[in-house]
Coordinates of N, CA and C in Angstrom, one line a residue:
X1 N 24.0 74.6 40.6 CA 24.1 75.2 41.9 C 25.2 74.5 42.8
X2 N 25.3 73.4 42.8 CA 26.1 72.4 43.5 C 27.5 72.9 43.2
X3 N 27.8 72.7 42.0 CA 29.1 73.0 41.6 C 29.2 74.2 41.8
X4 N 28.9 75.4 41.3 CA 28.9 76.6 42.0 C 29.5 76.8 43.2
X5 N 28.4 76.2 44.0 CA 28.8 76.4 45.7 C 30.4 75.5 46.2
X6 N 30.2 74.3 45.4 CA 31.7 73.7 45.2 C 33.0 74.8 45.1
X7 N 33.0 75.3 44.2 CA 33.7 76.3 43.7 C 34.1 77.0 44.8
X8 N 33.2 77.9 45.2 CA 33.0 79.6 46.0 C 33.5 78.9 47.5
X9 N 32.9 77.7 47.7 CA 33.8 77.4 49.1 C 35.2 76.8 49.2
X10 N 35.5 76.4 48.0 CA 36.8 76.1 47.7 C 37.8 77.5 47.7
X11 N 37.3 78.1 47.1 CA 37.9 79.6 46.9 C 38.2 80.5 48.2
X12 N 37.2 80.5 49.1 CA 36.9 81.3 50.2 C 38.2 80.1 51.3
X13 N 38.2 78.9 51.1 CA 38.9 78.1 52.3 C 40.7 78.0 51.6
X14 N 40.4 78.4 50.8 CA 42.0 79.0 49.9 C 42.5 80.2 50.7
X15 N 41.6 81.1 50.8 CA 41.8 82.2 51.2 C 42.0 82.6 52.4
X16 N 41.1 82.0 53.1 CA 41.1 82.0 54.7 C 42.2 81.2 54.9
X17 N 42.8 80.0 54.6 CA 44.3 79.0 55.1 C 44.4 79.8 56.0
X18 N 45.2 80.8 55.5 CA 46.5 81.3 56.4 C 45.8 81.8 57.7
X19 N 44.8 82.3 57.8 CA 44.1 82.7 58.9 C 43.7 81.7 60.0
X20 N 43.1 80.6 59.6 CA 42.8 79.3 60.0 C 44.2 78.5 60.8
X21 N 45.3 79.0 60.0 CA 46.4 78.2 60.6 C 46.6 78.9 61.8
X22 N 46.7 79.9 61.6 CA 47.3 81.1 62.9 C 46.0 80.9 63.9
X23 N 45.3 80.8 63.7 CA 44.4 80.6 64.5 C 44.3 78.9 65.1
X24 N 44.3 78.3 64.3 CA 44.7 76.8 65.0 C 45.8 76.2 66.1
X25 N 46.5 77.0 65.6 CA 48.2 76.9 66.9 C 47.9 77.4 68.0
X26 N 47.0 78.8 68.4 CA 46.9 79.0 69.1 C 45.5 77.8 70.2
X27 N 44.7 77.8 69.4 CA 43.8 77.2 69.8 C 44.2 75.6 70.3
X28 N 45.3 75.1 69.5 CA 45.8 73.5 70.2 C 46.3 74.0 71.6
X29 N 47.2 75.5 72.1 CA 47.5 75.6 73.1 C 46.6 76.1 74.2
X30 N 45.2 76.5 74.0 CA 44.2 76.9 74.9 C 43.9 75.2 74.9
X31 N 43.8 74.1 74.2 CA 43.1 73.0 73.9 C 43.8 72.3 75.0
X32 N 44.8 71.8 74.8 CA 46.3 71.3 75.7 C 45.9 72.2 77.0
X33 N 46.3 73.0 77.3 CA 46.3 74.1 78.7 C 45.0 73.2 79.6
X34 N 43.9 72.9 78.7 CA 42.2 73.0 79.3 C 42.4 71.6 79.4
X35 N 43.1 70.4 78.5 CA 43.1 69.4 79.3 C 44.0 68.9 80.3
X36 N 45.1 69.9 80.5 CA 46.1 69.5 81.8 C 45.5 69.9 83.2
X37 N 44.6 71.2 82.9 CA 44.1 72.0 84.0 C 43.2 70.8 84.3
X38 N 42.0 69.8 83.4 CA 41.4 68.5 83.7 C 42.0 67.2 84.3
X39 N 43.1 66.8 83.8 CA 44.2 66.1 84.2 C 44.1 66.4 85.7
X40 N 44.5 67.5 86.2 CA 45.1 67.3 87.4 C 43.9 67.8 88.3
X41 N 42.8 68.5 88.3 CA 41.5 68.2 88.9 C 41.2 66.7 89.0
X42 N 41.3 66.1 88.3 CA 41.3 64.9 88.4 C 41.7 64.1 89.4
X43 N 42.8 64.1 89.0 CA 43.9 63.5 89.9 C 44.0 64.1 91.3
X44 N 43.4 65.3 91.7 CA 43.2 65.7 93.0 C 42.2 65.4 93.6
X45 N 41.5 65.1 92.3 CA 40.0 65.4 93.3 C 38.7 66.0 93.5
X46 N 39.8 67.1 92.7 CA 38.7 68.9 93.0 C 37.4 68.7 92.0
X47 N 37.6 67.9 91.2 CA 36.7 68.1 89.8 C 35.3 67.6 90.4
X48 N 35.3 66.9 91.3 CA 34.0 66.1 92.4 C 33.5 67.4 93.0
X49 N 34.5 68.1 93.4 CA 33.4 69.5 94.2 C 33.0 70.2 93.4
X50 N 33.9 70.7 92.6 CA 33.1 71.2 91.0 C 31.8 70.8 90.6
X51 N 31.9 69.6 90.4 CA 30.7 68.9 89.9 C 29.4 69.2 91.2
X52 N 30.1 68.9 92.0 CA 29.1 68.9 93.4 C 28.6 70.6 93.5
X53 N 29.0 71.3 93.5 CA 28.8 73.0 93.4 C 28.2 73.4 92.5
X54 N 28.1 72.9 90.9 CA 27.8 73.1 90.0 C 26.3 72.7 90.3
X55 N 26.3 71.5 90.4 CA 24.6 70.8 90.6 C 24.1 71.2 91.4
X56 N 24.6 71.4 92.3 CA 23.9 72.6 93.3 C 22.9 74.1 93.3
X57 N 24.0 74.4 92.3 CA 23.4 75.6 91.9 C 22.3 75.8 90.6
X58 N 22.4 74.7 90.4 CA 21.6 74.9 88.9 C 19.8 74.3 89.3
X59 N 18.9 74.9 88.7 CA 17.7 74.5 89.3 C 17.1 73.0 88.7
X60 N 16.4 73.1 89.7 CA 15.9 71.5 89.2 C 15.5 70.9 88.2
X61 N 15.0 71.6 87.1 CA 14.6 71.3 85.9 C 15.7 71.1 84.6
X62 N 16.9 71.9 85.2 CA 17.7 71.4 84.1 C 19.0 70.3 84.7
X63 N 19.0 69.9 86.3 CA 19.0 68.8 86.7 C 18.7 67.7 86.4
X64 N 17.1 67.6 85.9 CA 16.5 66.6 85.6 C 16.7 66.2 83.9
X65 N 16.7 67.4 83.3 CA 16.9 67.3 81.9 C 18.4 66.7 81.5
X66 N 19.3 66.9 82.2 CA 20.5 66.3 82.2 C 20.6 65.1 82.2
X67 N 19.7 64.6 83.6 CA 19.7 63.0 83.4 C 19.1 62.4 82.6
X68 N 18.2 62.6 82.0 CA 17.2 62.3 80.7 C 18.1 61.7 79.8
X69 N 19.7 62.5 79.2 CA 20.3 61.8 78.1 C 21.2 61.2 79.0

């Protein structure tokens, strides 16, 4: 069964490549975009009110669950 499934997912990740590629390029540029947009919240500042707005709005219980980990 091992080899089997060896096999069929070898076959299936052959197949998909080309799909996975085209799809990966795009996704490095949503990836890149979302850490520049972080980068410069950052660097301004704004990411503190974010954060501060965010906890605000969220109820207590998954406030508390947060700090747990």
């Amino acid at each position: 069964p091992l080899l089997l499934l060896a096999a069929l997912s070898r076959e299936l990740l052959v197949r998909w490549r080309g799909k996975m590629l085209k799809a990966s390029s795009g996704l490095k540029m949503v990836v890149g975009a979302l850490l520049v947009i972080a980068g410069l919240l950052t660097l301004t500042g704004y990411d503190r009110a974010i954060q501060t707005s965010v906890e605000n709005s969220l109820p207590s219980w998954a406030i508390s669950l947060a700090t747990i980990f």
